[in-house]
CSV table of C-alpha atoms in Angstrom, one decimal:
chain,number,residue,atom,x,y,z
A,1,MET,CA,-34.6,-11.4,-54.9
A,2,THR,CA,-37.8,-10.9,-57.1
A,3,THR,CA,-37.7,-6.9,-57.6
A,4,THR,CA,-39.4,-6.4,-61.0
A,5,VAL,CA,-39.1,-3.1,-62.8
A,6,SER,CA,-42.2,-2.4,-64.8
A,7,GLY,CA,-42.9,1.0,-67.0
A,8,ARG,CA,-43.0,2.4,-70.3
A,9,LEU,CA,-39.3,3.0,-71.1
A,10,SER,CA,-37.9,2.7,-74.7
A,11,ASP,CA,-35.4,0.6,-74.8
A,12,ALA,CA,-32.5,3.8,-75.4
A,13,HIS,CA,-34.0,4.8,-72.4
A,14,ARG,CA,-33.6,1.4,-70.8
A,15,LYS,CA,-30.4,1.1,-71.4
A,16,GLN,CA,-29.2,4.5,-70.6
A,17,PHE,CA,-31.1,4.0,-66.7
A,18,GLU,CA,-28.8,0.7,-66.9
A,19,ALA,CA,-25.6,2.3,-67.6
A,20,LYS,CA,-26.1,4.9,-64.6
A,21,LEU,CA,-27.6,2.8,-62.1
A,22,TRP,CA,-24.0,0.4,-62.9
A,23,GLN,CA,-21.9,2.8,-62.6
A,24,LEU,CA,-23.3,4.2,-59.3
A,25,MET,CA,-23.0,0.9,-57.8
A,26,LYS,CA,-19.8,0.5,-59.0
A,27,VAL,CA,-19.1,3.7,-57.1
A,28,GLN,CA,-20.9,2.7,-54.2
A,29,VAL,CA,-19.2,-1.5,-54.2
A,30,ARG,CA,-15.7,0.5,-54.3
A,31,ARG,CA,-17.0,2.9,-51.2
A,32,TYR,CA,-17.7,0.3,-49.1
A,33,THR,CA,-15.3,-2.2,-49.9
A,34,GLY,CA,-13.0,0.8,-49.4
A,35,GLY,CA,-11.5,0.3,-53.2
A,36,ASP,CA,-9.6,-3.7,-51.5
A,37,SER,CA,-12.3,-5.8,-53.4
A,38,SER,CA,-13.7,-5.7,-57.0
A,39,SER,CA,-16.1,-8.2,-56.3
A,40,VAL,CA,-18.6,-9.0,-54.0
A,41,PRO,CA,-21.9,-11.5,-53.0
A,42,VAL,CA,-24.3,-11.2,-54.9
A,43,GLU,CA,-26.6,-10.7,-51.5
A,44,LEU,CA,-24.5,-7.9,-50.7
A,45,ALA,CA,-24.8,-6.4,-54.1
A,46,GLU,CA,-28.8,-6.5,-53.9
A,47,GLU,CA,-28.7,-5.1,-50.6
A,48,LEU,CA,-26.3,-2.2,-51.8
A,49,LEU,CA,-29.1,-1.8,-55.3
A,50,GLU,CA,-32.6,-1.8,-52.8
A,51,SER,CA,-30.2,0.9,-50.4
A,52,VAL,CA,-29.2,3.2,-53.9
A,53,LEU,CA,-32.9,2.6,-55.4
A,54,PHE,CA,-34.5,3.7,-52.2
A,55,THR,CA,-32.1,6.7,-51.9
A,56,LEU,CA,-32.9,7.9,-55.6
A,57,GLY,CA,-37.1,7.1,-54.3
A,58,ILE,CA,-36.7,4.5,-56.9
A,59,ASP,CA,-39.4,2.0,-56.2
A,60,PRO,CA,-38.3,-1.3,-58.3
A,61,LYS,CA,-42.1,-2.9,-58.1
A,62,GLY,CA,-43.5,-0.1,-59.3
A,63,GLU,CA,-44.4,2.0,-62.4
A,64,LEU,CA,-41.1,3.9,-63.5
A,65,ASN,CA,-41.7,6.8,-65.8
A,66,LEU,CA,-38.5,8.7,-66.7
A,67,ASP,CA,-39.5,12.1,-64.3
A,68,LYS,CA,-38.7,9.2,-61.5
A,69,LEU,CA,-35.5,7.9,-63.7
A,70,ASN,CA,-33.9,11.9,-64.1
A,71,LEU,CA,-32.1,10.4,-66.8
A,72,GLU,CA,-30.3,13.7,-67.7
A,73,MET,CA,-28.8,14.3,-64.0
A,74,ALA,CA,-25.3,12.6,-62.5
A,75,TYR,CA,-26.9,9.3,-60.1
A,76,GLU,CA,-23.9,10.2,-58.2
A,77,ASP,CA,-26.0,13.8,-57.4
A,78,LEU,CA,-29.2,12.1,-57.0
A,79,LEU,CA,-27.4,9.9,-54.5
A,80,LYS,CA,-26.1,12.6,-52.2
A,81,MET,CA,-29.1,14.3,-52.4
A,82,GLY,CA,-31.0,11.4,-51.3
A,83,GLN,CA,-29.1,10.6,-48.6
A,84,LYS,CA,-28.9,14.3,-47.6
A,85,ARG,CA,-32.7,13.9,-47.4
A,86,LEU,CA,-32.5,10.9,-45.4
A,87,GLU,CA,-30.4,12.4,-43.3
A,88,LYS,CA,-33.2,15.1,-42.3
A,89,LYS,CA,-35.5,12.5,-42.1
A,90,LEU,CA,-33.5,10.7,-39.9
A,91,THR,CA,-33.2,14.1,-37.5
A,92,CYS,CA,-37.5,14.1,-37.4
A,93,ALA,CA,-37.5,10.6,-36.3
A,94,LYS,CA,-35.4,11.6,-33.5
A,95,TRP,CA,-37.8,14.2,-32.5
A,96,LEU,CA,-40.6,12.2,-33.1
A,97,TRP,CA,-39.8,9.5,-30.8
A,98,HIS,CA,-38.3,12.1,-28.6
A,99,GLU,CA,-41.9,14.0,-28.4
A,100,LEU,CA,-43.8,10.4,-28.3
A,101,CYS,CA,-41.4,9.2,-25.2
A,102,LEU,CA,-41.8,12.6,-22.9
A,103,GLN,CA,-45.5,12.5,-24.0
A,104,LEU,CA,-46.4,8.7,-23.5
A,105,SER,CA,-49.1,7.5,-21.6
A,106,PRO,CA,-48.8,6.1,-18.0
A,107,LEU,CA,-50.0,3.0,-19.8
A,108,GLU,CA,-47.8,-0.2,-19.5
A,109,ASN,CA,-46.9,-2.4,-21.3
A,110,ILE,CA,-43.5,-4.2,-21.5
A,111,SER,CA,-43.4,-4.4,-25.9
A,112,LEU,CA,-44.2,-1.2,-26.4
A,113,HIS,CA,-41.7,0.3,-23.7
A,114,ASP,CA,-39.3,-2.2,-26.0
A,115,THR,CA,-40.1,-1.0,-28.8
A,116,LEU,CA,-39.3,2.6,-27.9
A,117,LYS,CA,-36.0,1.3,-25.9
A,118,GLY,CA,-35.3,-0.1,-29.0
A,119,PHE,CA,-34.8,2.8,-31.1
A,120,ASP,CA,-32.4,3.9,-29.7
A,121,GLY,CA,-30.1,1.1,-31.2
A,122,PHE,CA,-32.0,2.3,-34.8
A,123,TRP,CA,-30.3,5.6,-34.4
A,124,LYS,CA,-26.9,4.6,-34.2
A,125,GLN,CA,-26.8,1.7,-36.5
A,126,TYR,CA,-29.2,3.1,-39.3
A,127,ASN,CA,-26.7,3.2,-42.3
A,128,ALA,CA,-28.3,5.8,-45.0
A,129,SER,CA,-25.1,5.7,-46.7
A,130,PHE,CA,-24.9,1.8,-47.6
A,131,PHE,CA,-28.1,0.5,-45.8
A,132,ALA,CA,-30.9,3.5,-46.0
A,133,HIS,CA,-33.6,0.8,-46.6
A,134,GLN,CA,-33.2,-1.5,-43.7
A,135,ILE,CA,-34.6,-0.9,-40.2
A,136,PRO,CA,-31.5,-2.5,-37.3
A,137,CYS,CA,-34.0,-2.4,-34.9
A,138,ASP,CA,-36.9,-5.1,-33.5
A,139,ILE,CA,-40.1,-3.1,-33.5
A,140,ASP,CA,-42.2,-5.7,-31.7
A,141,TYR,CA,-45.3,-3.5,-30.7
A,142,GLN,CA,-48.2,-4.1,-32.7
A,143,LEU,CA,-50.1,-0.6,-34.1
A,144,ALA,CA,-54.0,-0.6,-34.5
A,145,ASN,CA,-53.4,-0.3,-38.3
A,146,PRO,CA,-49.8,-1.7,-39.0
A,147,VAL,CA,-47.3,0.4,-41.6
A,148,PRO,CA,-47.2,-1.0,-45.4
A,149,ASN,CA,-44.0,-3.4,-45.7
A,150,THR,CA,-43.1,-1.7,-48.3
A,151,ARG,CA,-42.2,1.5,-46.9
A,152,LYS,CA,-38.8,1.4,-45.7
A,153,GLY,CA,-35.8,2.2,-43.6
A,154,VAL,CA,-36.0,5.7,-42.3
A,155,ASP,CA,-39.2,6.1,-44.0
A,156,TYR,CA,-41.3,3.2,-42.6
A,157,VAL,CA,-39.9,4.2,-38.8
A,158,ILE,CA,-40.8,7.7,-39.3
A,159,GLU,CA,-44.4,6.3,-39.9
A,160,TYR,CA,-44.6,4.1,-37.5
A,161,LEU,CA,-44.0,6.5,-34.9
A,162,THR,CA,-46.4,9.4,-36.2
A,163,ARG,CA,-49.8,6.6,-35.7
A,164,LEU,CA,-48.1,5.2,-32.3
A,165,THR,CA,-48.0,8.7,-31.4
A,166,LEU,CA,-51.8,9.1,-32.6
A,167,GLU,CA,-52.4,6.3,-30.5
A,168,ASN,CA,-51.2,7.4,-27.7
A,169,THR,CA,-52.5,10.6,-28.3
A,170,PHE,CA,-56.2,9.0,-28.1
A,171,LEU,CA,-55.6,6.9,-25.0
A,172,LYS,CA,-54.2,9.8,-22.9
A,173,ALA,CA,-57.3,11.7,-23.7
A,174,PHE,CA,-59.1,9.3,-21.3
A,175,GLU,CA,-58.6,8.8,-17.4
A,176,THR,CA,-55.9,6.1,-16.9
A,177,LYS,CA,-57.7,4.2,-15.0
A,178,ARG,CA,-60.7,4.0,-16.9
A,179,CYS,CA,-58.4,2.7,-19.4
A,180,LYS,CA,-57.0,0.3,-17.2
A,181,GLN,CA,-60.1,-1.5,-16.5
A,182,VAL,CA,-61.1,-1.3,-20.2
A,183,LEU,CA,-57.0,-3.4,-21.0
A,184,GLU,CA,-57.7,-5.5,-17.8
A,185,THR,CA,-61.6,-6.6,-19.4
A,186,TYR,CA,-59.8,-7.1,-22.7
A,187,TYR,CA,-56.7,-9.2,-22.0
A,188,LEU,CA,-55.7,-11.6,-19.3
A,189,ASP,CA,-52.7,-9.2,-18.9
A,190,TYR,CA,-52.0,-6.2,-21.2
A,191,LYS,CA,-48.8,-5.0,-19.5
A,192,GLY,CA,-47.0,-8.3,-20.7
A,193,LEU,CA,-48.5,-9.2,-23.6
A,194,LEU,CA,-47.8,-8.6,-27.2
A,195,VAL,CA,-51.1,-6.7,-27.6
A,196,ASN,CA,-52.1,-3.3,-29.0
A,197,LEU,CA,-53.7,-1.0,-26.0
A,198,TYR,CA,-54.9,1.8,-28.4
A,199,GLU,CA,-58.2,-0.8,-30.1
A,200,PRO,CA,-60.2,-1.7,-27.0
A,201,VAL,CA,-60.1,2.1,-25.3
A,202,LEU,CA,-61.5,3.0,-29.0
A,203,TYR,CA,-63.5,0.3,-29.3
A,204,THR,CA,-66.0,0.6,-25.9
A,205,ALA,CA,-65.5,4.4,-26.6
A,206,LEU,CA,-66.7,3.4,-30.2
A,207,ALA,CA,-69.6,1.6,-27.8
A,208,CYS,CA,-70.3,4.3,-25.3
A,209,ASN,CA,-71.2,6.2,-28.9
A,210,LEU,CA,-73.5,4.3,-30.5
A,211,LEU,CA,-75.0,3.4,-26.4
A,212,GLY,CA,-75.4,7.6,-26.4
A,213,LYS,CA,-73.2,7.4,-23.3
A,214,ASP,CA,-70.4,9.5,-22.0
A,215,VAL,CA,-67.3,8.4,-23.9
A,216,ARG,CA,-65.1,9.8,-21.5
A,217,ARG,CA,-66.5,7.0,-18.8
A,218,LEU,CA,-65.7,3.7,-21.5
A,219,SER,CA,-68.4,1.8,-19.4
A,220,VAL,CA,-70.4,-0.7,-20.9
A,221,LYS,CA,-72.7,-3.0,-19.3
A,222,GLU,CA,-73.7,-6.5,-20.2
A,223,VAL,CA,-77.7,-5.2,-21.3
A,224,ASP,CA,-76.1,-2.6,-23.2
A,225,LEU,CA,-74.9,-5.2,-26.0
A,226,THR,CA,-78.7,-6.2,-26.5
A,227,VAL,CA,-79.0,-2.4,-27.3
A,228,ILE,CA,-75.6,-2.3,-29.7
A,229,LEU,CA,-76.6,-5.2,-31.2
A,230,LYS,CA,-80.1,-3.7,-32.9
A,231,ARG,CA,-78.3,-0.8,-33.8
A,232,PHE,CA,-76.3,-3.3,-36.0
A,233,GLU,CA,-79.5,-6.1,-37.5
A,234,GLY,CA,-79.4,-6.1,-40.8
A,235,LEU,CA,-77.2,-3.4,-42.1
A,236,THR,CA,-75.2,-4.6,-45.3
A,237,PRO,CA,-71.1,-4.0,-44.3
A,238,ILE,CA,-71.0,-1.2,-46.6
A,239,GLU,CA,-73.6,0.8,-43.6
A,240,ILE,CA,-71.9,-0.9,-40.5
A,241,SER,CA,-69.0,0.4,-42.3
A,242,ASN,CA,-70.4,4.5,-42.5
A,243,LEU,CA,-72.0,4.1,-39.6
A,244,LEU,CA,-68.8,3.4,-38.1
A,245,LYS,CA,-67.3,5.7,-39.0
A,246,GLU,CA,-69.7,8.2,-38.4
A,247,GLN,CA,-69.9,7.5,-34.8
A,248,VAL,CA,-66.1,7.3,-34.9
A,249,LEU,CA,-66.1,10.9,-36.3
A,250,GLN,CA,-68.3,11.7,-33.0
A,251,LEU,CA,-66.4,10.6,-30.4
A,252,HIS,CA,-63.7,12.6,-30.7
A,253,HIS,CA,-65.7,15.6,-30.5
A,254,PRO,CA,-66.4,15.3,-26.3
A,255,LEU,CA,-62.5,14.0,-26.1
A,256,HIS,CA,-61.8,17.6,-27.8
A,257,LEU,CA,-59.7,15.4,-30.5
A,258,LEU,CA,-60.3,17.7,-33.5
A,259,ASP,CA,-56.8,16.5,-35.6
A,260,GLU,CA,-58.6,14.9,-38.5
A,261,ASN,CA,-55.4,12.3,-38.7
A,262,LEU,CA,-56.8,11.0,-35.3
A,263,VAL,CA,-59.8,10.7,-36.9
A,264,LYS,CA,-59.0,8.9,-40.0
A,265,TYR,CA,-56.8,6.8,-38.2
A,266,ALA,CA,-59.4,5.7,-35.9
A,267,GLN,CA,-62.0,5.0,-38.9
A,268,THR,CA,-59.4,2.8,-40.1
A,269,ALA,CA,-59.4,0.7,-37.0
A,270,ALA,CA,-62.6,0.6,-37.1
A,271,GLU,CA,-63.4,-0.3,-40.2
A,272,SER,CA,-61.8,-4.1,-39.0
A,273,LEU,CA,-64.9,-4.5,-36.5
A,274,VAL,CA,-67.0,-4.5,-40.0
A,275,PRO,CA,-66.9,-8.5,-40.9
A,276,ARG,CA,-66.7,-9.3,-37.0
A,277,ILE,CA,-70.0,-7.2,-36.4
A,278,LYS,CA,-71.6,-8.2,-39.7
A,279,GLU,CA,-71.4,-11.9,-38.2
A,280,ALA,CA,-72.0,-11.6,-34.9
A,281,ASP,CA,-76.4,-12.0,-35.0
A,282,THR,CA,-76.0,-13.2,-31.0
A,283,ILE,CA,-75.2,-10.6,-27.7
A,284,LEU,CA,-72.4,-13.8,-27.3
A,285,HIS,CA,-71.0,-13.4,-30.2
A,286,LEU,CA,-71.0,-9.0,-30.4
A,287,LYS,CA,-69.2,-10.2,-26.6
A,288,GLY,CA,-65.9,-10.7,-28.6
A,289,VAL,CA,-66.2,-7.6,-30.4
A,290,PHE,CA,-67.5,-5.0,-28.0
A,291,PHE,CA,-66.5,-6.4,-23.5
A,292,SER,CA,-68.9,-5.1,-21.4
A,293,THR,CA,-66.6,-3.2,-18.2
A,294,PRO,CA,-66.9,-4.4,-14.8
A,295,CYS,CA,-69.1,-1.8,-12.5
A,296,ASP,CA,-66.1,0.0,-10.2
A,297,GLN,CA,-67.7,2.4,-8.0
A,298,SER,CA,-64.3,4.5,-7.9
A,299,LEU,CA,-64.9,5.2,-11.0
A,300,GLN,CA,-68.1,6.6,-10.5
A,301,PRO,CA,-67.9,10.7,-11.3
B,1,MET,CA,-37.5,-5.9,-66.8
B,2,HIS,CA,-35.8,-7.3,-63.6
B,3,VAL,CA,-33.8,-4.4,-62.3
B,4,LEU,CA,-31.9,-6.8,-60.6
B,5,GLN,CA,-30.5,-8.0,-64.1
B,6,ILE,CA,-28.5,-4.9,-64.6
B,7,LEU,CA,-26.5,-6.7,-61.8
B,8,SER,CA,-25.8,-9.6,-64.0
B,9,ASP,CA,-22.2,-9.1,-65.4
B,10,THR,CA,-22.5,-9.9,-69.5
B,11,GLY,CA,-18.5,-9.1,-69.4
B,12,HIS,CA,-15.9,-6.2,-71.1
B,13,THR,CA,-17.1,-5.0,-74.7
B,14,PRO,CA,-14.4,-6.7,-77.2
B,15,LYS,CA,-12.9,-2.9,-77.5
B,16,SER,CA,-12.4,-2.6,-73.9
B,17,LEU,CA,-11.5,-6.7,-73.6
B,18,GLU,CA,-8.5,-5.2,-76.6
B,19,ILE,CA,-7.4,-2.3,-74.2
B,20,LEU,CA,-7.6,-4.6,-71.2
B,21,ARG,CA,-5.1,-7.1,-73.6
B,22,GLU,CA,-2.9,-4.5,-74.8
B,23,SER,CA,-1.9,-3.4,-71.3
B,24,CYS,CA,-1.8,-6.9,-69.5
B,25,ASN,CA,1.2,-8.0,-72.3
B,26,GLN,CA,3.1,-4.4,-71.8
B,27,ILE,CA,3.4,-6.5,-68.4
B,28,SER,CA,4.2,-10.2,-69.2
B,29,GLU,CA,6.2,-9.3,-72.9
B,30,LYS,CA,9.2,-8.9,-71.3
B,31,PHE,CA,8.8,-12.2,-69.5
B,32,GLY,CA,8.0,-14.0,-72.6
B,33,LEU,CA,4.3,-14.2,-72.3
B,34,SER,CA,1.2,-12.4,-74.4
B,35,LEU,CA,-2.8,-13.1,-74.5
B,36,SER,CA,-4.4,-13.4,-78.3
B,37,GLN,CA,-7.4,-11.7,-78.5
B,38,ASN,CA,-9.2,-14.5,-79.0
B,39,GLN,CA,-7.1,-15.8,-75.3
B,40,ILE,CA,-8.6,-13.0,-73.8
B,41,GLU,CA,-11.9,-13.2,-74.6
B,42,ASN,CA,-11.7,-16.6,-73.2
B,43,ILE,CA,-10.5,-15.8,-69.7
B,44,GLU,CA,-13.1,-13.2,-69.7
B,45,LYS,CA,-15.7,-15.4,-70.4
B,46,ARG,CA,-14.6,-17.8,-67.7
B,47,ARG,CA,-14.7,-15.3,-65.6
B,48,VAL,CA,-18.1,-14.3,-66.3
B,49,GLN,CA,-18.8,-17.8,-65.8
B,50,THR,CA,-17.2,-18.3,-62.3
B,51,LEU,CA,-18.5,-15.4,-61.0
B,52,LYS,CA,-21.7,-16.9,-61.3
B,53,GLU,CA,-20.4,-20.1,-59.8
B,54,THR,CA,-18.8,-18.3,-57.1
B,55,GLY,CA,-22.5,-16.4,-56.7
B,56,ARG,CA,-20.5,-12.7,-56.9
B,57,ILE,CA,-20.3,-9.7,-58.8
B,58,GLU,CA,-18.0,-7.9,-60.4
B,59,PHE,CA,-18.2,-3.7,-60.9
B,60,GLY,CA,-14.7,-3.0,-61.3
B,61,GLU,CA,-12.5,-4.4,-64.7
B,62,GLY,CA,-11.7,-7.3,-63.0
B,63,VAL,CA,-8.6,-8.7,-61.3
B,64,ILE,CA,-6.7,-10.5,-64.3
B,65,GLN,CA,-3.8,-7.5,-64.5
B,66,LYS,CA,-3.6,-7.5,-60.8
B,67,LEU,CA,-2.7,-11.7,-61.1
B,68,ILE,CA,-0.6,-11.5,-64.5
B,69,TYR,CA,1.4,-8.8,-62.6
B,70,ALA,CA,1.5,-11.0,-59.9
B,71,PHE,CA,2.3,-14.0,-61.1
B,72,CYS,CA,4.1,-13.0,-65.3
B,73,ASP,CA,7.5,-13.7,-63.5
B,74,SER,CA,6.7,-16.9,-62.0
B,75,PRO,CA,9.7,-19.7,-63.1
B,76,TYR,CA,6.7,-22.2,-63.0
B,77,ILE,CA,4.4,-20.3,-65.5
B,78,SER,CA,5.3,-21.2,-69.5
B,79,ALA,CA,3.9,-19.5,-72.7
B,80,SER,CA,2.7,-23.0,-73.8
B,81,ASP,CA,0.3,-23.1,-70.7
B,82,TYR,CA,-0.3,-19.2,-70.2
B,83,GLU,CA,-3.7,-19.3,-70.4
B,84,ASP,CA,-4.6,-22.0,-68.9
B,85,THR,CA,-2.9,-21.1,-66.1
B,86,LEU,CA,-4.4,-18.1,-66.1
B,87,ILE,CA,-8.0,-19.5,-65.9
B,88,GLU,CA,-7.2,-21.8,-63.0
B,89,LEU,CA,-5.7,-19.2,-61.4
B,90,GLN,CA,-8.5,-16.9,-61.8
B,91,ASP,CA,-10.8,-19.5,-60.8
B,92,LEU,CA,-9.1,-20.1,-57.8
B,93,PHE,CA,-9.4,-16.0,-56.9
B,94,TYR,CA,-13.2,-16.0,-56.7
B,95,HIS,CA,-13.4,-19.3,-55.1
B,96,PHE,CA,-11.0,-18.7,-52.0
B,97,LYS,CA,-12.3,-15.1,-51.9
B,98,HIS,CA,-15.5,-16.7,-51.5
B,99,GLU,CA,-13.8,-18.7,-48.8
B,100,SER,CA,-12.1,-16.9,-47.0
B,101,MET,CA,-15.0,-15.0,-45.9
B,102,GLU,CA,-14.4,-11.3,-47.6
B,103,SER,CA,-11.8,-11.1,-45.3
B,104,LEU,CA,-8.9,-10.8,-48.1
B,105,SER,CA,-8.6,-7.9,-49.9
B,106,ASP,CA,-8.2,-8.8,-53.9
B,107,ASP,CA,-3.9,-7.8,-53.1
B,108,GLU,CA,-3.8,-10.0,-49.9
B,109,LEU,CA,-5.0,-13.1,-51.5
B,110,ILE,CA,-3.3,-12.3,-54.7
B,111,GLU,CA,-0.4,-11.7,-52.8
B,112,ALA,CA,-1.0,-15.1,-51.0
B,113,MET,CA,-1.6,-16.8,-54.0
B,114,ALA,CA,1.9,-15.7,-55.4
B,115,TYR,CA,3.6,-17.0,-52.3
B,116,GLY,CA,2.1,-19.9,-52.6
B,117,PHE,CA,2.4,-21.1,-56.3
B,118,ASN,CA,6.0,-20.5,-56.3
B,119,HIS,CA,6.9,-21.3,-52.7
B,120,LYS,CA,4.6,-24.2,-51.4
B,121,ALA,CA,3.3,-25.6,-54.3
B,122,ARG,CA,6.2,-24.8,-57.0
B,123,GLY,CA,3.7,-24.6,-59.6
B,124,SER,CA,1.5,-27.2,-58.6
B,125,LEU,CA,-2.3,-25.8,-59.0
B,126,SER,CA,-4.1,-28.5,-57.8
B,127,TYR,CA,-1.2,-28.5,-54.1
B,128,LEU,CA,-2.1,-24.5,-54.2
B,129,SER,CA,-5.8,-25.5,-54.5
B,130,GLU,CA,-6.1,-28.6,-52.1
B,131,THR,CA,-3.7,-27.2,-49.8
B,132,TYR,CA,-2.1,-24.5,-49.3
B,133,LEU,CA,-4.9,-21.9,-50.1
B,134,GLU,CA,-7.5,-23.9,-47.7
B,135,HIS,CA,-5.1,-23.9,-44.9
B,136,ILE,CA,-5.1,-20.2,-45.4
B,137,SER,CA,-9.1,-19.5,-46.5
B,138,ARG,CA,-9.0,-21.9,-42.6
B,139,LEU,CA,-7.0,-19.3,-41.0
B,140,GLU,CA,-9.1,-16.9,-41.8
B,141,ARG,CA,-12.3,-18.4,-40.7
B,142,GLY,CA,-10.7,-18.9,-37.2
B,143,GLY,CA,-11.1,-22.7,-38.0
B,144,PHE,CA,-7.9,-23.3,-36.0
B,145,THR,CA,-7.5,-24.1,-33.0
B,146,GLU,CA,-5.3,-22.4,-30.9
B,147,GLU,CA,-2.9,-25.8,-30.5
B,148,GLU,CA,-3.3,-26.3,-34.1
B,149,GLU,CA,-2.4,-22.7,-35.1
B,150,GLU,CA,1.2,-23.1,-33.4
B,151,LEU,CA,1.5,-26.6,-35.1
B,152,CYS,CA,1.1,-24.0,-38.4
B,153,ASP,CA,4.5,-23.5,-40.5
B,154,ASP,CA,5.4,-19.8,-39.6
B,155,ASP,CA,5.8,-19.7,-43.6
B,156,ASP,CA,2.2,-19.6,-44.3
B,157,CYS,CA,1.7,-16.2,-42.6
B,158,GLU,CA,4.9,-14.5,-44.6
B,159,TRP,CA,2.9,-13.1,-47.2
């Protein structure tokens, strides 16, 4: 493990920090082993230490300063406070998950289903006392904007569920049948593959808005791609990015999605299109970015 | 600075070693055994080294006091080989702590070592290490078949 600490601490403060941490680790190891072992494997000690640092809110790879280190307080007290905070976060995470499961879009996807089901195990296995930084469950369903790996433990789970809720809220703003049609266009088997459901619907809505069409219909014809290509012709990457941001903001209005978190999330997701749009100098290339949806008479208003 | 540097055990301070030495000698002196400051420092240096070699880290005071308590009345330890024997026993302790996959507590392992040393090995550290403790570790790792376990000497489990 190659964690590093950087920060402008005096030698005396650094030694004080190390001594306090050592003492705290002594207590933690004794608790973990039930007093049965005075020594533990280094790998276990590393995990216990990472958990301690996470609980104390100390990022071993980040800049340290005296405020963060709280050298005046007893670290055991800080650890207890940290653990209480984590328990509250766990309750919050569970609530988020519960609400999401109740409000889930009817669109089916095995990895989404399995991931949500898998959180059952997380609530039971999450160990805030000794392994607070770990995420004891499989999170397979990929978000449009993945949670950074720097988030640990319950913090990661909260952020993941928050983002997934945003995606779900967006998907539910459309008729399920229209979403299905888009997904069937983008993916061979959207139900069985490890794919993200939100991106194709967002991109299709974006295409509709670029064309001045009703975004709720999620309808893009083959001929529309020429119009879209012209919209981006000659634009620099920054101009493409700004245009996409503006379009994403606009498309949320007819969907009555006013939460700025939804808009920001979608703008971040759309940002990934910039290099692909920039490279798309033909309709053929643009087809890899925006897909024309087949004309389904049953979905006509 | 590496945060994990705080996990590298640099050993006891001279003052704490002095206290440890006095505490250890209080137990062993009645059996004609005692450690000088130089000897306890050697044992401590070896402890730090062995922990590194076995990939372990120790946050407590070490097990030397417990080892002395368990072995000081052994008929197979004399004043002339006291330091060397303790170093070897300490080495074996950390090695077999690892080999038994943490399934034995410190006290259980020390008890097994003392029993093995005094009864099975009759003072032979190599027999203790290569035969008796290997056997115990294998039992703990579940390395024997049911038939092999039945053939094992019941005395091995006496400790």
